[in-house]
């Protein structure tokens, strides 16, 4: 196990939802697992006026996100955790002199033995990232001569290619690239990391992992929820920016990448960048038209409950043209993947919440058995990211009886069968990695920019192209009616159910 040095975590935007909902529960898990260093404290910094005690109460003692975890624990045990939390009111704005913050950080460091090691976590609107980095640097809070300084930033990293480049440049003016950790919580998911292990720790998959054996690759990311309380943010973002540019292209890069020479962060990240750079950028209108579909959910009744349409959600413009469904077909221009289509879709208000990767293998080149059952029954490798995490191989078996009738059978593995292992939550894993200085699962500047290079022309086309349709789909169905047109000639999307072995076609009856 790597060593976690004594340190202080300074969270900017600490009064926001992410701190209480994700960060503090992740820290609590690390506390229970005895993974926090001996000297560790958290300083919340934000524009709200709060005392240390009020902050502790908000994010630990009275937190709805920790309630169930705390209920049977001894008060001394909980207090020992809560006492690690402190709060500094930044005084109404982030763009102020950080001298008072420096003083507080210095005092807390001296009295808590955190050895000058500081992790800054920016959980503020991204427009403030550069300002905060600059103010920290000007206050002498980024220098590494008395302990390391690292900075974790939350997505979105930019709004498009240009703003992403500007943001990277801005941050790199004040912090070195190796100090910057761009968090993508999908990379913290065990099943996403397992893509690497499935491919590179087995000799049975990798020989088949190429154009000779793979017919097409399909990735589905579906959520049953709508935009919830984030209509304002979402309406200026959309599915492509919110999910595809980051989480889904990260998954794509792990499927596409070549074997790294080792497991060191830069070795893996170099291959991921190369993979992202090999995605064929769509340049002409015809390709953009034929290979992309966007849509928006409209109101419907699901199980007796009335669901609002996207345009009726709080914070969303009544004539909004922001997509809540995005489906993209693309190719990868390299030796391994030539002519293999990739189909990736992401959407809100689908019939269920599910993320999975399906590797569709080619049919055997010489068919001996004519009676092979139904269409679309070729070998598949299904990697379930969530829920019911696991891996499923679909392969042909003989149906008992005369002749050679072939049916598909399942060979499955479930993470839940590893009962003795504690599966870390994404934020827990990623925080611990950053605390130990391991950036493997964080996105590098060039990786983020390569992803934007691919996404930019699509955004541009959707915004400025002529006759670009915005389809509608009823909440609770698998997207617009014409969603299968994208995979014309191949078949249709595999619409997965909540369980790994569910047969496709899952739907909710209203
Ligand atoms: C976030 C998006 O990054 O990921 C949300 O901003 C989305 O819109 C969420 O709901 C999905 O994460 P998960 O882990 O629940 O699949």
XYZ file of C-alpha atoms and ligand atoms in Angstrom:
526
model
C 0.000 0.000 0.000
C 1.297 3.483 -0.860
C 2.073 5.918 1.920
C -0.259 8.836 2.525
C 1.695 11.743 3.955
C 0.345 14.095 6.594
C -1.608 16.835 4.868
C -4.349 19.430 4.826
C -7.247 19.427 2.379
C -8.524 22.910 1.559
C -11.911 22.803 -0.158
C -12.988 25.917 -2.056
C -16.756 26.062 -2.390
C -17.064 23.959 0.760
C -20.574 25.153 1.561
C -21.818 23.683 -1.744
C -23.571 20.371 -2.219
C -20.586 18.362 -3.512
C -18.680 18.674 -0.232
C -21.451 17.241 1.908
C -22.739 14.782 -0.712
C -19.531 13.292 -2.065
C -16.312 14.544 -0.505
C -17.051 14.198 3.199
C -18.642 10.710 2.857
C -15.558 9.672 0.852
C -13.294 11.021 3.603
C -15.411 9.269 6.183
C -14.924 5.943 4.391
C -11.181 6.565 4.368
C -11.339 7.374 8.083
C -13.177 4.127 8.847
C -10.734 2.171 6.691
C -7.845 3.836 8.588
C -6.539 5.254 5.330
C -6.237 8.856 6.466
C -2.763 9.897 7.578
C -2.135 10.461 11.280
C -2.159 14.234 10.858
C -4.947 15.210 8.514
C -7.377 18.120 8.552
C -9.901 19.695 6.214
C -10.287 23.437 5.861
C -13.500 24.441 4.135
C -13.262 27.807 2.414
C -16.249 29.521 0.932
C -18.269 32.711 0.754
C -20.781 31.729 3.435
C -20.346 32.918 6.947
C -19.915 29.851 9.165
C -17.953 28.867 12.249
C -15.915 25.682 12.522
C -18.694 24.202 14.656
C -21.389 25.082 12.127
C -19.339 23.587 9.319
C -18.796 20.354 11.281
C -22.465 20.175 11.953
C -23.415 20.792 8.332
C -21.079 18.341 6.648
C -20.654 15.694 9.348
C -22.826 15.668 12.453
C -26.129 16.716 10.882
C -25.398 15.663 7.322
C -28.181 13.716 5.650
C -25.530 12.033 3.523
C -23.826 10.523 6.577
C -26.831 9.911 8.796
C -27.110 6.182 8.153
C -23.394 5.621 8.493
C -23.173 7.409 11.833
C -26.208 6.050 13.579
C -24.645 3.102 15.391
C -21.233 4.591 16.013
C -19.790 5.830 19.292
C -19.949 9.633 19.763
C -16.182 9.806 20.507
C -15.443 8.067 17.227
C -17.640 10.485 15.276
C -16.271 13.517 17.134
C -12.712 12.484 16.374
C -13.644 12.632 12.686
C -15.640 15.884 12.949
C -12.803 17.585 14.830
C -10.663 17.362 11.704
C -12.905 19.940 10.011
C -12.340 23.713 10.073
C -13.875 26.576 8.182
C -12.635 29.883 6.780
C -15.044 32.508 5.487
C -13.489 34.015 2.396
C -15.548 37.147 2.856
C -18.081 37.404 0.076
C -15.842 36.706 -2.935
C -13.119 34.398 -4.191
C -11.247 37.231 -5.838
C -9.811 38.773 -2.699
C -6.426 38.969 -1.104
C -5.698 35.507 0.341
C -3.501 36.862 3.165
C -6.101 35.938 5.835
C -6.423 32.492 4.270
C -2.646 32.097 4.282
C -2.548 33.027 7.964
C -5.259 30.481 8.795
C -3.587 27.757 6.740
C -0.259 28.512 8.442
C -1.748 28.401 11.947
C -3.648 25.182 11.288
C -0.589 23.609 9.742
C 1.514 24.474 12.811
C -1.023 23.238 15.318
C -1.949 20.041 13.439
C 1.347 18.735 12.108
C 0.326 18.648 8.441
C 3.902 19.371 7.349
C 3.095 22.032 4.751
C 1.460 19.501 2.411
C -1.706 20.992 0.981
C -4.315 19.654 -1.406
C -6.630 22.328 -2.807
C -9.986 21.088 -4.021
C -11.822 23.487 -6.317
C -15.505 22.801 -6.008
C -16.589 26.184 -7.322
C -17.937 27.279 -10.694
C -15.124 26.739 -13.231
C -15.051 30.450 -14.048
C -13.324 30.885 -10.684
C -10.595 28.269 -11.135
C -8.017 30.555 -12.616
C -8.743 33.341 -10.143
C -8.311 30.993 -7.206
C -5.099 29.521 -8.646
C -3.709 33.016 -9.213
C -4.629 34.252 -5.737
C -3.108 31.175 -4.140
C 0.105 31.652 -6.097
C 0.268 35.347 -5.238
C -0.211 34.548 -1.564
C 2.716 32.123 -1.759
C 0.408 29.169 -1.269
C 1.506 27.220 -4.349
C 5.236 26.953 -3.699
C 6.544 23.535 -2.892
C 9.643 24.393 -0.874
C 7.895 23.601 2.406
C 5.739 20.593 1.544
C 3.903 19.724 -1.681
C 0.912 21.612 -3.058
C -1.630 19.943 -5.350
C -4.859 21.151 -6.866
C -7.892 19.036 -7.772
C -10.349 20.610 -10.208
C -13.841 19.400 -10.972
C -15.323 19.229 -14.441
C -16.292 20.951 -16.683
C -12.765 21.635 -17.901
C -13.761 24.273 -20.373
C -16.868 24.840 -22.429
C -15.251 24.007 -25.752
C -11.753 23.523 -27.150
C -10.798 27.160 -26.965
C -11.931 27.710 -23.383
C -10.367 24.410 -22.301
C -7.032 25.510 -23.718
C -7.349 28.887 -22.039
C -8.207 27.236 -18.725
C -5.269 24.842 -18.944
C -2.945 27.685 -19.797
C -4.346 29.824 -16.978
C -3.933 27.088 -14.376
C -0.481 26.187 -15.630
C 0.642 29.795 -15.160
C 0.239 29.399 -11.420
C 0.617 25.665 -10.820
C 2.766 23.126 -12.656
C 0.930 20.492 -14.692
C 2.069 17.750 -12.304
C 0.389 19.644 -9.447
C -2.986 19.746 -11.261
C -5.404 16.838 -10.859
C -8.485 16.979 -13.142
C -11.039 14.713 -11.571
C -13.384 12.566 -13.654
C -15.378 10.461 -11.252
C -15.969 7.743 -13.870
C -12.277 6.901 -13.693
C -12.751 6.237 -9.988
C -15.266 3.506 -10.710
C -13.783 0.036 -10.230
C -15.484 -1.268 -13.333
C -13.991 1.463 -15.512
C -10.517 0.671 -14.217
C -11.273 -2.982 -14.787
C -11.386 -2.279 -18.517
C -7.606 -2.034 -18.330
C -7.287 -5.229 -16.338
C -9.701 -7.178 -18.526
C -7.693 -6.216 -21.575
C -4.145 -6.313 -20.332
C -4.091 -8.934 -17.570
C -5.656 -11.676 -19.681
C -4.383 -13.343 -22.764
C -7.809 -14.387 -24.024
C -9.275 -10.968 -24.911
C -6.433 -8.887 -26.288
C -5.692 -11.103 -29.320
C -9.311 -10.556 -30.386
C -9.369 -6.836 -29.536
C -9.090 -5.479 -33.051
C -10.751 -5.046 -36.437
C -10.210 -8.677 -37.364
C -12.636 -9.914 -34.740
C -14.662 -6.958 -33.512
C -17.623 -5.902 -35.597
C -18.644 -2.813 -33.657
C -18.497 -1.312 -30.196
C -21.513 0.067 -28.407
C -21.543 2.159 -25.237
C -24.718 3.142 -23.452
C -24.975 5.554 -20.591
C -28.556 5.983 -19.468
C -30.031 7.731 -16.479
C -33.633 7.518 -15.390
C -33.517 10.900 -13.685
C -34.023 14.176 -15.504
C -31.946 17.265 -14.865
C -33.214 17.433 -11.265
C -32.297 20.736 -9.610
C -29.506 21.504 -12.060
C -31.592 22.890 -14.918
C -29.703 26.180 -14.984
C -26.316 24.528 -15.303
C -27.518 21.794 -17.620
C -29.234 24.111 -20.060
C -25.939 25.767 -20.868
C -24.217 22.408 -21.041
C -26.201 19.520 -22.544
C -25.508 15.806 -22.741
C -22.495 16.117 -25.024
C -20.602 18.431 -22.693
C -21.957 17.006 -19.458
C -21.258 13.308 -20.080
C -19.797 12.553 -23.489
C -16.782 14.865 -23.654
C -15.473 13.625 -20.336
C -16.829 10.399 -18.803
C -17.694 8.587 -22.016
C -14.621 9.570 -23.973
C -12.560 8.417 -20.995
C -14.216 5.019 -21.317
C -13.630 5.102 -25.084
C -9.948 5.846 -24.555
C -9.564 2.777 -22.335
C -11.193 0.580 -24.968
C -9.253 2.049 -27.863
C -5.790 2.474 -26.332
C -2.759 0.358 -27.122
C -1.114 -1.622 -24.318
C 0.969 0.729 -22.163
C 4.509 -0.354 -21.378
C 3.774 -0.382 -17.659
C 1.315 0.799 -15.037
C 2.944 4.135 -14.238
C 0.658 7.193 -14.553
C 2.450 8.721 -17.532
C 2.694 5.408 -19.350
C -1.051 4.924 -19.154
C -1.918 8.569 -19.790
C 0.322 8.724 -22.870
C -1.573 5.832 -24.427
C -4.937 7.381 -23.579
C -3.989 10.639 -25.259
C -2.826 8.749 -28.331
C -6.161 6.910 -28.397
C -8.170 10.123 -28.175
C -6.091 11.690 -30.893
C -6.862 8.787 -33.181
C -10.642 9.359 -33.118
C -11.639 10.532 -36.572
C -12.799 14.118 -36.294
C -16.004 14.709 -38.219
C -15.520 17.616 -40.535
C -18.174 17.654 -43.217
C -21.857 18.338 -42.739
C -22.948 15.049 -44.241
C -20.961 12.987 -41.754
C -22.067 15.196 -38.892
C -25.648 14.853 -40.052
C -25.535 11.093 -40.559
C -23.462 10.235 -37.490
C -25.022 12.308 -34.749
C -28.470 12.419 -33.180
C -29.622 14.801 -30.507
C -32.908 14.843 -28.693
C -34.771 16.219 -25.710
C -37.160 14.480 -23.321
C -40.759 15.565 -23.281
C -43.320 15.079 -20.523
C -44.928 11.704 -19.953
C -46.614 9.670 -17.287
C -44.522 6.865 -15.824
C -46.144 4.424 -13.444
C -48.856 6.945 -12.660
C -46.378 9.744 -12.016
C -46.323 12.767 -14.273
C -42.818 13.621 -15.497
C -42.050 17.109 -16.677
C -40.640 17.665 -20.115
C -37.141 19.141 -20.266
C -38.380 22.581 -21.278
C -40.668 22.669 -18.243
C -37.815 22.045 -15.785
C -36.713 24.873 -13.489
C -33.890 26.908 -14.921
C -34.439 25.648 -18.488
C -35.395 28.047 -21.279
C -38.873 27.437 -22.697
C -37.446 27.256 -26.215
C -34.245 25.480 -25.189
C -32.272 23.639 -27.852
C -30.070 21.825 -25.373
C -29.890 18.067 -25.856
C -30.654 15.599 -23.083
C -29.922 12.710 -25.454
C -26.849 12.423 -27.633
C -25.875 9.484 -29.826
C -22.678 9.555 -31.839
C -21.199 7.169 -34.365
C -17.510 7.461 -35.098
C -14.425 5.667 -36.364
C -10.915 5.382 -35.033
C -8.118 6.040 -37.471
C -5.445 3.582 -36.561
C -4.184 0.140 -37.449
C -6.165 -1.677 -34.773
C -9.567 -0.118 -35.335
C -9.812 0.736 -39.023
C -13.458 0.571 -40.214
C -14.860 -0.568 -36.851
C -17.793 1.694 -35.981
C -18.207 2.917 -32.422
C -21.704 3.874 -31.223
C -21.923 5.876 -28.036
C -25.063 7.331 -26.506
C -25.893 9.128 -23.303
C -29.236 10.388 -22.083
C -31.434 11.396 -19.219
C -34.969 10.139 -18.514
C -34.371 6.697 -19.950
C -36.220 3.592 -18.736
C -33.438 2.714 -16.290
C -30.016 3.798 -15.014
C -27.295 1.803 -16.679
C -23.841 2.188 -18.172
C -22.341 -0.600 -20.209
C -19.853 -1.324 -22.953
C -20.718 -3.983 -25.489
C -18.050 -5.453 -27.725
C -19.871 -7.093 -30.624
C -17.756 -9.740 -32.290
C -17.952 -10.697 -35.950
C -19.833 -13.796 -37.020
C -17.658 -16.831 -37.717
C -16.390 -16.387 -41.282
C -17.561 -19.810 -42.348
C -20.971 -20.761 -41.009
C -21.290 -24.493 -40.506
C -24.498 -24.459 -38.551
C -27.316 -22.913 -40.492
C -29.823 -22.938 -37.685
C -28.165 -20.328 -35.500
C -31.252 -18.924 -33.916
C -32.298 -15.356 -34.162
C -30.680 -12.315 -35.657
C -28.156 -10.350 -33.563
C -26.869 -13.313 -31.637
C -23.195 -13.054 -32.354
C -20.657 -13.258 -29.567
C -20.696 -10.296 -27.272
C -18.579 -9.187 -24.368
C -20.626 -6.968 -22.102
C -18.779 -4.926 -19.544
C -21.232 -3.547 -17.058
C -20.002 -0.320 -15.485
C -23.126 0.134 -13.330
C -25.363 -1.134 -11.757
C -25.087 -4.894 -11.194
C -21.409 -4.461 -12.021
C -19.855 -7.359 -13.835
C -18.847 -8.954 -17.105
C -20.894 -11.152 -19.379
C -19.788 -13.195 -22.359
C -22.462 -14.377 -24.753
C -21.466 -17.460 -26.655
C -23.122 -20.167 -28.696
C -24.161 -23.523 -27.251
C -25.937 -26.429 -28.807
C -29.601 -26.782 -28.041
C -30.101 -30.369 -26.815
C -31.769 -32.593 -29.335
C -31.352 -33.562 -32.930
C -29.346 -31.497 -35.374
C -27.219 -28.484 -34.518
C -29.451 -25.739 -33.350
C -27.395 -23.029 -31.678
C -28.519 -20.750 -28.869
C -26.673 -18.045 -26.955
C -25.671 -18.775 -23.379
C -24.210 -16.462 -20.737
C -20.931 -16.707 -18.913
C -21.052 -14.112 -16.186
C -19.012 -12.575 -13.391
C -20.410 -10.189 -10.756
C -18.411 -7.821 -8.606
C -20.847 -8.495 -5.797
C -19.438 -12.023 -5.619
C -16.196 -10.581 -4.266
C -17.864 -10.271 -0.889
C -14.730 -9.913 1.178
C -13.479 -6.952 -0.743
C -14.552 -3.441 0.094
C -15.253 -1.769 -3.250
C -14.226 1.852 -2.858
C -16.560 4.594 -4.026
C -15.258 6.680 -6.919
C -14.508 9.809 -4.889
C -12.934 7.791 -2.105
C -10.518 6.110 -4.487
C -9.695 9.279 -6.396
C -9.148 11.390 -3.288
C -6.827 8.787 -1.825
C -4.874 8.575 -5.081
C -4.391 12.343 -5.210
C -3.431 12.401 -1.516
C -0.708 9.906 -2.414
C 0.352 11.824 -5.511
C -0.873 9.197 -7.973
C -2.349 10.899 -11.044
C -3.068 7.759 -13.102
C -6.812 8.206 -12.846
C -6.813 11.956 -13.415
C -7.067 13.606 -16.806
C -4.013 15.395 -18.168
C -4.298 18.719 -20.010
C -3.559 17.217 -23.432
C -6.095 14.449 -22.813
C -8.840 16.952 -22.089
C -7.919 18.993 -25.136
C -7.864 15.926 -27.403
C -11.383 15.082 -26.230
C -12.563 18.623 -27.004
C -10.944 18.468 -30.470
C -13.268 15.603 -31.260
C -16.372 17.114 -29.673
C -15.993 20.681 -30.915
C -17.151 20.154 -34.528
C -20.259 18.331 -33.294
C -21.133 21.180 -30.942
C -20.512 23.602 -33.719
C -22.703 21.697 -36.139
C -25.520 21.359 -33.617
C -25.363 25.056 -32.935
C -24.828 26.503 -36.383
C -25.654 23.764 -38.881
C -28.650 24.121 -41.165
C -31.634 21.818 -40.632
C -30.217 20.112 -37.552
C -33.090 18.296 -35.912
C -33.798 18.276 -32.228
C -35.919 15.176 -31.779
C -38.252 14.610 -28.879
C -38.667 11.436 -26.858
C -41.176 10.661 -24.168
C -39.634 10.410 -20.718
C -39.079 6.750 -19.908
C -38.357 5.420 -23.407
C -35.034 4.640 -25.101
C -34.659 7.924 -26.944
C -36.204 9.230 -30.148
C -37.894 6.915 -32.602
C -35.151 7.236 -35.163
C -32.343 6.374 -32.690
C -31.705 3.077 -34.490
C -31.063 4.868 -37.780
C -27.554 5.556 -36.580
C -26.800 1.848 -36.552
C -28.488 1.270 -39.845
C -27.385 -1.923 -41.500
C -26.141 -3.380 -38.233
C -29.288 -3.621 -36.240
C -30.346 -1.711 -33.207
C -29.138 -0.527 -29.833
C -29.007 -3.152 -27.124
C -31.390 -1.621 -24.628
C -30.138 -3.090 -21.376
C -32.102 -3.684 -18.209
C -31.045 -3.053 -14.617
C -29.549 -6.540 -14.357
C -26.532 -7.663 -16.317
C -28.251 -10.741 -17.751
C -31.517 -9.003 -18.675
C -32.335 -9.548 -22.271
C -32.403 -6.403 -24.355
C -35.549 -4.426 -24.931
C -36.099 -3.313 -21.367
C -38.911 -0.828 -21.139
C -41.234 0.680 -18.587
C -44.927 0.195 -19.112
C -46.926 3.241 -18.192
C -22.087 13.970 -13.715
C -23.065 14.707 -14.584
O -20.776 14.238 -14.096
O -22.336 12.571 -13.817
C -24.493 14.383 -14.205
O -22.841 16.096 -14.463
C -24.716 12.891 -14.196
O -25.418 15.019 -15.073
C -23.634 12.188 -13.392
O -25.985 12.648 -13.620
C -23.751 10.686 -13.552
O -22.863 10.039 -12.688
P -23.117 8.538 -12.212
O -21.890 8.181 -11.451
O -24.357 8.570 -11.371
O -23.318 7.737 -13.450
